[in-house]
Coordinates of N, CA, C and O in Angstrom, one line a residue:
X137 N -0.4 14.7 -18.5 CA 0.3 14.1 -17.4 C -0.5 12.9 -16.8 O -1.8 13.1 -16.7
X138 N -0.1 11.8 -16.5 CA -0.5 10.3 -15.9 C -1.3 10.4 -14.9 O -0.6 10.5 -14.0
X139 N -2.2 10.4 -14.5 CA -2.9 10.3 -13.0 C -2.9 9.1 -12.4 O -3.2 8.0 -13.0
X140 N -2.3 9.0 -10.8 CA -2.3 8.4 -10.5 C -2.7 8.3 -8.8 O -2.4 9.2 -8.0
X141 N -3.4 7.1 -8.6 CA -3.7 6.9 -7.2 C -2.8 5.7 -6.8 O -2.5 4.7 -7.5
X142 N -2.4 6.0 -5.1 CA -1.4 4.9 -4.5 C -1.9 4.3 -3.4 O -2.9 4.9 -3.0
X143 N -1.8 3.4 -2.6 CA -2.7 2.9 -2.0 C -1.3 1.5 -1.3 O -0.7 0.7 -2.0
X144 N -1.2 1.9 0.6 CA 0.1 1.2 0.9 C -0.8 0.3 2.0 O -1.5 0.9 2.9
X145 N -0.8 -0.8 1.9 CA -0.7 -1.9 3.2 C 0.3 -1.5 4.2 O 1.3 -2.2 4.4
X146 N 0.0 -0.7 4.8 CA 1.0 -0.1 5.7 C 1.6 -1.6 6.8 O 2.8 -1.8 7.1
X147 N 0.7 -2.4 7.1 CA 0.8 -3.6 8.1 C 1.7 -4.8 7.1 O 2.8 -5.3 7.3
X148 N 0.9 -5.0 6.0 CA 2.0 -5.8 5.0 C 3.3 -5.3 4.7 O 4.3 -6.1 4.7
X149 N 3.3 -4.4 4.5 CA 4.6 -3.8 3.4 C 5.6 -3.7 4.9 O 6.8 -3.9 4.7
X150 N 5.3 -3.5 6.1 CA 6.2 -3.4 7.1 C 6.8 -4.9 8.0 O 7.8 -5.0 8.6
X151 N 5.8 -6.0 7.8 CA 6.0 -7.2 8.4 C 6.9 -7.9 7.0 O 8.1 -8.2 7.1
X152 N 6.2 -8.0 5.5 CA 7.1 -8.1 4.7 C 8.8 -7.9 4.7 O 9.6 -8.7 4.9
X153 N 9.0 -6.8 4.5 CA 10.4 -6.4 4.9 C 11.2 -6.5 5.9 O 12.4 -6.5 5.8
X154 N 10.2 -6.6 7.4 CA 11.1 -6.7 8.0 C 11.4 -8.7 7.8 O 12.5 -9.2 7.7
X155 N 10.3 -9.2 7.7 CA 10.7 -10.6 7.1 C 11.5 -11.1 6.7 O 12.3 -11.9 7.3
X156 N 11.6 -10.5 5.6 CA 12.9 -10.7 4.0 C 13.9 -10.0 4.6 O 14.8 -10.7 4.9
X157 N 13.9 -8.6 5.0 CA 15.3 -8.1 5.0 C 15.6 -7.9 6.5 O 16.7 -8.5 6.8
X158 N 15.0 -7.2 7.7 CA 15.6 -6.7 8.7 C 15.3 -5.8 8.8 O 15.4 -5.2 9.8
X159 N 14.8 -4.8 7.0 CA 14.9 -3.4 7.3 C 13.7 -2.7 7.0 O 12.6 -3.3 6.9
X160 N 13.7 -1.2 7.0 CA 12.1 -0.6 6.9 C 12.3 -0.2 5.6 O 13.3 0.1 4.9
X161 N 10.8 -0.1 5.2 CA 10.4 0.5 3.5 C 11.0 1.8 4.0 O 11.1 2.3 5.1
X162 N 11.4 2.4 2.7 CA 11.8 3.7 2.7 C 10.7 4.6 1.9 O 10.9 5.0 0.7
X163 N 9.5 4.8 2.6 CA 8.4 5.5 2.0 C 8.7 6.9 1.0 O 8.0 7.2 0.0
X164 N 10.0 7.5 1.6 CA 10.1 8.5 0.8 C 10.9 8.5 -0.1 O 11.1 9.7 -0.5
X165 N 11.5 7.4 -0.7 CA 11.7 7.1 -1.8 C 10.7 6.7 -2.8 O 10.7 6.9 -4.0
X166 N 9.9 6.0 -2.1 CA 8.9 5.2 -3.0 C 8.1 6.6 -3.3 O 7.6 6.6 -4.4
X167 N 8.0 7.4 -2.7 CA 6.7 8.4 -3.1 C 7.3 9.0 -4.4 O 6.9 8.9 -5.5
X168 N 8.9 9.7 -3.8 CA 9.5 10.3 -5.1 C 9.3 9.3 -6.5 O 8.8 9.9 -7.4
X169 N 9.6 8.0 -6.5 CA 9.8 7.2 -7.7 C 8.3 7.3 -8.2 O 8.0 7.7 -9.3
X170 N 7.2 6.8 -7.2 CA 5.4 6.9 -8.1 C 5.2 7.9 -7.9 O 4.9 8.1 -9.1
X171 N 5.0 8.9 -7.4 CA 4.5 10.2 -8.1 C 5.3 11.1 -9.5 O 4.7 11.9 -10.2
X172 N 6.6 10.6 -9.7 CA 7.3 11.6 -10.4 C 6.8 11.7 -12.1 O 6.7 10.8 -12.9
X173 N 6.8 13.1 -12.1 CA 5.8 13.2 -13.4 C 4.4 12.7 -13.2 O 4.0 11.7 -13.9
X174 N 3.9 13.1 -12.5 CA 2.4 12.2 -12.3 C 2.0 13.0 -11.8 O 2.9 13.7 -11.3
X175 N 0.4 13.4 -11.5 CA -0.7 14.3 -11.1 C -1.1 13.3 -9.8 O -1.3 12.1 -10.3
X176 N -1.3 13.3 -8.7 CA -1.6 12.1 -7.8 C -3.0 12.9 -7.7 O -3.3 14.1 -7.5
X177 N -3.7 11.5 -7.8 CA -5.4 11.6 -7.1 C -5.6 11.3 -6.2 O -6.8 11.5 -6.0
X178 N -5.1 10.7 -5.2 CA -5.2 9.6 -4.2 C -4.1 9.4 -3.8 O -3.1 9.3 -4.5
X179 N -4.1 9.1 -2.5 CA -2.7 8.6 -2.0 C -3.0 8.6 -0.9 O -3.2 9.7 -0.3
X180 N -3.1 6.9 -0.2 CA -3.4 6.6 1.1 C -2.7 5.4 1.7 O -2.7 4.3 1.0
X181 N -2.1 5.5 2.9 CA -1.4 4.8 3.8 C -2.7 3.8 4.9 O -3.5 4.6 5.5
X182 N -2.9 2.7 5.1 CA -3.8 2.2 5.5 C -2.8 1.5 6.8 O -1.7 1.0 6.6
X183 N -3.3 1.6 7.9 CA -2.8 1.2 9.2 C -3.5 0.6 10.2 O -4.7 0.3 9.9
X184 N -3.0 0.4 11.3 CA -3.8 -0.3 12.4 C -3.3 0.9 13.6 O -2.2 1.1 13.9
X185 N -4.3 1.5 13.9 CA -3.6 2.3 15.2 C -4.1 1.5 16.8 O -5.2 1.1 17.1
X186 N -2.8 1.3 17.5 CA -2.7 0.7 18.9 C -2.6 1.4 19.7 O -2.4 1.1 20.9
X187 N -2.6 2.4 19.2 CA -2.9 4.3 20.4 C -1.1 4.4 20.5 O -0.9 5.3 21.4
X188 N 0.0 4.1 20.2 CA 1.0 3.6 20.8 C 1.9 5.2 20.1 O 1.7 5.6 19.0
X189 N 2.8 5.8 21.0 CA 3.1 7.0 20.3 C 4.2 6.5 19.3 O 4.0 6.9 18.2
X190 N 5.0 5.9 19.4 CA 5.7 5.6 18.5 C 5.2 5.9 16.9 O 5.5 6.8 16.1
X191 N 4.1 4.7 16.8 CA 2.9 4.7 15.5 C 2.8 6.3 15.5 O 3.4 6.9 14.6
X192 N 2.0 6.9 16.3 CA 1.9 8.3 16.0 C 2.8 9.0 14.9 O 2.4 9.4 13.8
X193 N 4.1 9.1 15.5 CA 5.1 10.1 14.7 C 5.0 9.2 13.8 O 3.8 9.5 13.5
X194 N 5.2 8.1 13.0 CA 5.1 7.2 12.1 C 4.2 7.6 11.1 O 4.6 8.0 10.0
X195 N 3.1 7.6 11.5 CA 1.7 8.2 10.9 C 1.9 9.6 10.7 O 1.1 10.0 9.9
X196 N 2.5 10.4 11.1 CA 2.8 11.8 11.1 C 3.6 12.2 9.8 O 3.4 13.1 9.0
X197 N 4.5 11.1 10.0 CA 5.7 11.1 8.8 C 5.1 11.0 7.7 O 5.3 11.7 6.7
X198 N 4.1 10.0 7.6 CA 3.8 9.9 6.4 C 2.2 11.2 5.9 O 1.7 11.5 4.8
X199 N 2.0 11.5 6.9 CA 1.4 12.7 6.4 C 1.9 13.8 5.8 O 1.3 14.4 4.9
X200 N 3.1 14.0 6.3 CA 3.8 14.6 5.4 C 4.5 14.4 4.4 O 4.9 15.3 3.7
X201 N 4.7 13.0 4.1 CA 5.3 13.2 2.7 C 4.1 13.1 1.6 O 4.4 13.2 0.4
X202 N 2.8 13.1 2.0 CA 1.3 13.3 0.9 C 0.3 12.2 1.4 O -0.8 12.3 1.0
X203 N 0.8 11.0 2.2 CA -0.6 10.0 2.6 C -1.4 10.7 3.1 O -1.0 11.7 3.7
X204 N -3.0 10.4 3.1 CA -4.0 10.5 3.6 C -3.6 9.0 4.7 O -3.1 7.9 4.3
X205 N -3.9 9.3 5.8 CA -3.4 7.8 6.6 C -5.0 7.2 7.0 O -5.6 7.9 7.9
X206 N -5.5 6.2 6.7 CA -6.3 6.0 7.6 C -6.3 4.4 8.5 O -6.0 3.2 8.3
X207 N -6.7 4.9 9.3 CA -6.7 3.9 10.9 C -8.0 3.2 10.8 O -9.1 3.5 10.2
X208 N -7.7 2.2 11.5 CA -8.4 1.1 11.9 C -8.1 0.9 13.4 O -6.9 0.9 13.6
X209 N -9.0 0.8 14.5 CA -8.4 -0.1 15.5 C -7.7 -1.9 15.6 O -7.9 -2.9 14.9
X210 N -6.9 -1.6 16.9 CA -6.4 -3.0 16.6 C -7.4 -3.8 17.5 O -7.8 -3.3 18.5
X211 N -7.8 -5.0 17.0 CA -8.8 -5.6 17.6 C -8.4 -6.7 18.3 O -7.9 -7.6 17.6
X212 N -8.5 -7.1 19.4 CA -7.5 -7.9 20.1 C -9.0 -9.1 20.7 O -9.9 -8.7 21.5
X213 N -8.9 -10.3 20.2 CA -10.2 -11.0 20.4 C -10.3 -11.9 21.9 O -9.3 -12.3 22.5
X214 N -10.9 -12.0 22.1 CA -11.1 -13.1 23.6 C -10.3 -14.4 23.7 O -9.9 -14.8 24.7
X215 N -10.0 -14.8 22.6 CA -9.4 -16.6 22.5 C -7.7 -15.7 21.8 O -7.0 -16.3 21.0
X216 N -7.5 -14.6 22.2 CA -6.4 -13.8 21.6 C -5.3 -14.1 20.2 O -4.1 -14.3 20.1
X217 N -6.1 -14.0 19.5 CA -5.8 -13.7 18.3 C -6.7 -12.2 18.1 O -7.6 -11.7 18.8
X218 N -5.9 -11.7 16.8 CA -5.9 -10.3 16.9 C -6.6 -10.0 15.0 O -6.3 -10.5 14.0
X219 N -7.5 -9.1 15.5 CA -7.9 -8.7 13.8 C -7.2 -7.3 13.6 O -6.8 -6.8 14.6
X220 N -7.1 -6.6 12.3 CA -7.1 -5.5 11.9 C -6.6 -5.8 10.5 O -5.5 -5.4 10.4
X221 N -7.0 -6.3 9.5 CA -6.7 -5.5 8.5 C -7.7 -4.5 7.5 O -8.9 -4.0 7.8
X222 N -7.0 -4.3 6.5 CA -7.9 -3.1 5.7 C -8.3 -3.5 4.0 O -8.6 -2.9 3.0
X223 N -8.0 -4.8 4.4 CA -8.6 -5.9 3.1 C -9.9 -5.0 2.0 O -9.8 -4.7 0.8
X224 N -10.9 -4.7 2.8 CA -12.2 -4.2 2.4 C -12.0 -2.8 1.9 O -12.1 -2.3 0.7
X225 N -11.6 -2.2 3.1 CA -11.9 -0.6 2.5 C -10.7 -0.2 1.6 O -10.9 0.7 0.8
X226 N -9.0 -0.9 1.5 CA -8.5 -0.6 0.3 C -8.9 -0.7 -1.1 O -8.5 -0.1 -2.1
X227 N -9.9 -2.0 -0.9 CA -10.4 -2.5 -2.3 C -11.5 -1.4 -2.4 O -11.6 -1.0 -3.5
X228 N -12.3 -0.8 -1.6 CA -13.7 0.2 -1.8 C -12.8 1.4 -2.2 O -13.2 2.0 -3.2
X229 N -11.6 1.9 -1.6 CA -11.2 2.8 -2.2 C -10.2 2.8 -3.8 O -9.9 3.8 -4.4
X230 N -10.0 1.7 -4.1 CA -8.6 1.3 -5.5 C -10.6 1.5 -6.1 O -10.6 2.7 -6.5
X231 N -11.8 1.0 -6.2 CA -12.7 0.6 -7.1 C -13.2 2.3 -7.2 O -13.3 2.8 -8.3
X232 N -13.2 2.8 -6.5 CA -13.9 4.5 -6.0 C -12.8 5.1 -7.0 O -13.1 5.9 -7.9
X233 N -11.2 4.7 -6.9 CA -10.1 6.1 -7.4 C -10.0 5.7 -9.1 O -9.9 6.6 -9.9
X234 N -10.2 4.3 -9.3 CA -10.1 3.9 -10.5 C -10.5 4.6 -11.6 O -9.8 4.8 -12.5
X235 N -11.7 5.0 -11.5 CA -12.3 5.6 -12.5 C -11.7 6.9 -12.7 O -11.9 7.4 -13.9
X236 N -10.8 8.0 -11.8 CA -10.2 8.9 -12.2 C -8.9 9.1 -12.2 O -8.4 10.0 -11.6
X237 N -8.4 8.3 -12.9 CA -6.4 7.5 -12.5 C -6.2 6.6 -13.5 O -7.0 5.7 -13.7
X238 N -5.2 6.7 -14.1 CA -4.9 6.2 -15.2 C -3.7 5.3 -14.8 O -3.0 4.8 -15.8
X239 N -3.2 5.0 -13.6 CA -2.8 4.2 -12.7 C -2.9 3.8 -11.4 O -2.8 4.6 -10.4
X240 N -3.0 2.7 -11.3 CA -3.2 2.7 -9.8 C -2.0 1.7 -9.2 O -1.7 0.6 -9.7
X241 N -1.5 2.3 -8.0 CA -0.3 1.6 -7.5 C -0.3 0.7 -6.1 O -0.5 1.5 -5.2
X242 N -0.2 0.2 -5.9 CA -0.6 -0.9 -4.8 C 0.3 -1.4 -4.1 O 0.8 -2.5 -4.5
X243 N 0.9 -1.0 -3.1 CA 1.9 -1.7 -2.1 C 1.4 -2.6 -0.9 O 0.8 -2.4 0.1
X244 N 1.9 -3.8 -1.3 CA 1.1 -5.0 -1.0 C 1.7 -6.4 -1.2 O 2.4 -6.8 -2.2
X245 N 1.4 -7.3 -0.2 CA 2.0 -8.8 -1.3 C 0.7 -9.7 -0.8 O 0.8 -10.9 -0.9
X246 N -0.5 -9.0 -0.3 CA -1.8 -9.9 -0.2 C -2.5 -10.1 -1.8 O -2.9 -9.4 -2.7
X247 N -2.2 -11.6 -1.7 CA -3.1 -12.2 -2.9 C -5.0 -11.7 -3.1 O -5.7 -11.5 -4.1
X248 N -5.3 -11.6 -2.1 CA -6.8 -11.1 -1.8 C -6.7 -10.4 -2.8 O -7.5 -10.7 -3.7
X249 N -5.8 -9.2 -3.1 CA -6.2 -8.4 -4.1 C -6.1 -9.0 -5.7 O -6.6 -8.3 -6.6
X250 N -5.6 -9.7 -5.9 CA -5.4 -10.0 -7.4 C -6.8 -9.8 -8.0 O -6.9 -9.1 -9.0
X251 N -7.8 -10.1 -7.6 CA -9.4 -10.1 -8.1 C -9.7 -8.5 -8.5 O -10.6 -8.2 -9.4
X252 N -9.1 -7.7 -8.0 CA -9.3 -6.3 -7.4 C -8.8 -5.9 -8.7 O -9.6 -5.6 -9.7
X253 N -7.5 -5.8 -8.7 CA -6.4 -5.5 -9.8 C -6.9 -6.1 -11.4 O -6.4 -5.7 -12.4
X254 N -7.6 -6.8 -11.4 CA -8.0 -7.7 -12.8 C -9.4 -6.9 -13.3 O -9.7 -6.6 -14.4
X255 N -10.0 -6.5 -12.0 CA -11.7 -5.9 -11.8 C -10.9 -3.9 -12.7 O -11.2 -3.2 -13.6
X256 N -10.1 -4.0 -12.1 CA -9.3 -2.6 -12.0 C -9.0 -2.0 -13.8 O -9.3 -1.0 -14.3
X257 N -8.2 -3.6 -14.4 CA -7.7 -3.1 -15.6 C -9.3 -3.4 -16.6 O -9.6 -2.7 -17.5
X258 N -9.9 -4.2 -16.3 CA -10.4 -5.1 -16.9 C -12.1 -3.7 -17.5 O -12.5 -3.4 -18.6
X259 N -12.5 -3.2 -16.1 CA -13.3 -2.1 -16.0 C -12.7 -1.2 -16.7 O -12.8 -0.9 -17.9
X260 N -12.1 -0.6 -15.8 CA -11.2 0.9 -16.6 C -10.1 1.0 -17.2 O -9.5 2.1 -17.4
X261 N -9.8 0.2 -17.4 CA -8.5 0.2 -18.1 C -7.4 0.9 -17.5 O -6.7 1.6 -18.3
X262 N -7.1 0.9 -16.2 CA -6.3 1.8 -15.8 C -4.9 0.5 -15.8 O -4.9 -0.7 -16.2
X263 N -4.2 1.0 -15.5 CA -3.1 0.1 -15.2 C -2.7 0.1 -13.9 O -2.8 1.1 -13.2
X264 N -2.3 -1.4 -13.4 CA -2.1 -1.7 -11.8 C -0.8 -2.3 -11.7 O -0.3 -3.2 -12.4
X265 N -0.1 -1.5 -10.8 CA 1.2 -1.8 -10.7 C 1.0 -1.8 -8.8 O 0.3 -1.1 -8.0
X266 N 2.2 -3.1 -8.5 CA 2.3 -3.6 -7.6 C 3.8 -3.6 -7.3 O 4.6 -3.9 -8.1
X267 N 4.1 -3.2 -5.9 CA 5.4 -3.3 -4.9 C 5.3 -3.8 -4.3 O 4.3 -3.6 -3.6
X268 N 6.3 -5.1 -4.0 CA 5.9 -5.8 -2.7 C 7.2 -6.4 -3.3 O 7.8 -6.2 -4.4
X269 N 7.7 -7.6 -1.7 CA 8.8 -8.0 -1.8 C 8.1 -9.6 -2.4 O 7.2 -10.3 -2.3
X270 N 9.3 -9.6 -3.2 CA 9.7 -10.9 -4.4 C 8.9 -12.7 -3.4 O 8.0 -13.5 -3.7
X271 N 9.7 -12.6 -2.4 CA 9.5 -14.0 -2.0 C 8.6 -13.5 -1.4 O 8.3 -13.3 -2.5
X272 N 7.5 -12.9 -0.5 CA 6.5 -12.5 -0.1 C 5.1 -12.1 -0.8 O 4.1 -11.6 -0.2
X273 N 5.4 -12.4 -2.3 CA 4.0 -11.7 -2.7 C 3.8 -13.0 -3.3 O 4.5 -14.0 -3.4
X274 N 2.3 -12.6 -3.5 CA 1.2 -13.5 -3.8 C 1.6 -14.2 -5.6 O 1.3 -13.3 -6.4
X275 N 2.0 -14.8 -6.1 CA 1.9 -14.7 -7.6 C 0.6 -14.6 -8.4 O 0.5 -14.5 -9.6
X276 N -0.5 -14.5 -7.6 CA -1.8 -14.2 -8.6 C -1.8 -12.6 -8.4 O -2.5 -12.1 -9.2
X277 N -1.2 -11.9 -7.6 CA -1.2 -10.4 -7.3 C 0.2 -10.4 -8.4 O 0.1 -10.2 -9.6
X278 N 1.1 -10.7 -8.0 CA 1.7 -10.5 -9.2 C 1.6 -10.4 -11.0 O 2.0 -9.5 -11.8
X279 N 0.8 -11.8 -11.1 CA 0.3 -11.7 -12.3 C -1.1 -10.6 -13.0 O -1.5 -10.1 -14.1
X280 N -1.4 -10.7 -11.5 CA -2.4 -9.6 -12.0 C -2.4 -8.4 -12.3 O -3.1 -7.7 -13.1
X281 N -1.2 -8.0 -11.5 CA -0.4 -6.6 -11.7 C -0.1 -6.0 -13.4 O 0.4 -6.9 -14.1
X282 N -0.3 -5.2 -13.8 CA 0.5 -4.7 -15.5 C 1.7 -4.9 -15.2 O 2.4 -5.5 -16.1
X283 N 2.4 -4.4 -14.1 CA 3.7 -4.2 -13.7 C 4.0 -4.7 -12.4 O 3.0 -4.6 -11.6
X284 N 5.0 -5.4 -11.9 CA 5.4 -5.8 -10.5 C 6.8 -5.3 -10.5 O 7.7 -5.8 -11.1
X285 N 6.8 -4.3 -9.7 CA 7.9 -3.8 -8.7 C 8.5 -4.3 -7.5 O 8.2 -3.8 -6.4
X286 N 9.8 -5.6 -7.7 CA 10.3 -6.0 -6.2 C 10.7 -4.3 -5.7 O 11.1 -3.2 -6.2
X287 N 10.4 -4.9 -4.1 CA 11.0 -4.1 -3.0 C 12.0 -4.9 -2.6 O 12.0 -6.1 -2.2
X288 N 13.2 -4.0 -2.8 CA 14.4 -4.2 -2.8 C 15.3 -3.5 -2.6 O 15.1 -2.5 -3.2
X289 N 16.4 -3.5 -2.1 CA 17.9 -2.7 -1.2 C 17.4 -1.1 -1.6 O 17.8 -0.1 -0.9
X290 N 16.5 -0.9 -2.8 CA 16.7 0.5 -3.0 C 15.7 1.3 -2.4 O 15.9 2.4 -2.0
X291 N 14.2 0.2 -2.4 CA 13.5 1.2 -1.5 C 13.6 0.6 0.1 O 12.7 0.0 0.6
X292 N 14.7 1.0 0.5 CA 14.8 0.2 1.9 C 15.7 1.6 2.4 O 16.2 2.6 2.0
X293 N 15.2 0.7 3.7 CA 16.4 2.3 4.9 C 17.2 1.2 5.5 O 18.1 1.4 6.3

């Protein structure tokens, strides 16, 4: 059976879509479609928590359908602009799960990662497949991908 780790831009994959479409990823679709037939090694939802309960149950949902969720605070700067992403520790975790996953799945349309995904097949030969929406992703994340998956009407709510 395939081993695979998943790994979601929770902040991307939700500004993405609502971008393009209006509407929300439908995570539990996506889980059924990449896990099925697959042994999962990993599987983490990467977020910004703003203490806000809404996010809560959000983050709840997705613990239940199998993410490990992890948080970051939202960092709100003096000249107000705002930091939070998880640029770093997704890539410390896709380089950590790589070596025991014979796929790695990436929901995402940040270009930052294409270096990651190249480092990914190139080392371990695992294969990197990417979801992200069509006019929103990066084309070097795309190309770097084995596989690119548009997000589209099907994994949508």
């Amino acid at each position: 059976m395939q081993t695979v780790s998943i790994f979601v831009d929770v902040q991307n994959i939700y500004y993405t879509t609502r971008s393009a479409y209006q509407r929300n990823f439908d995570y539990n679709r996506f889980w059924a479609e990449v896990t099925h037939n697959r042994q999962v090694v990993n599987a983490y939802a990467y977020a910004i928590d703003r203490g806000d309960e809404k996010q809560r149950q959000f983050q709840n949902i997705l613990r239940a359908i199998g993410f490990e969720v992890k948080l970051k605070p939202f960092i709100q700067r003096s000249d107000g602009t705002a930091k939070g992403d998880w640029d770093v520790g997704i890539t410390i975790d896709v380089l950590e799960s790589a070596k025991d996953s014979d796929l790695i799945i990436l929901a995402s349309g940040d270009g930052d990662f294409d270096i990651l995904l190249n480092t990914v097949r190139d080392k371990y030969q695992s294969e990197a497949h990417v979801y992200g929406v069509p006019s929103l992703t990066a084309a070097s994340l795309m190309n770097a991908a084995t596989q690119f998956t548009p997000i589209e009407s099907s994994l949508l709510l």
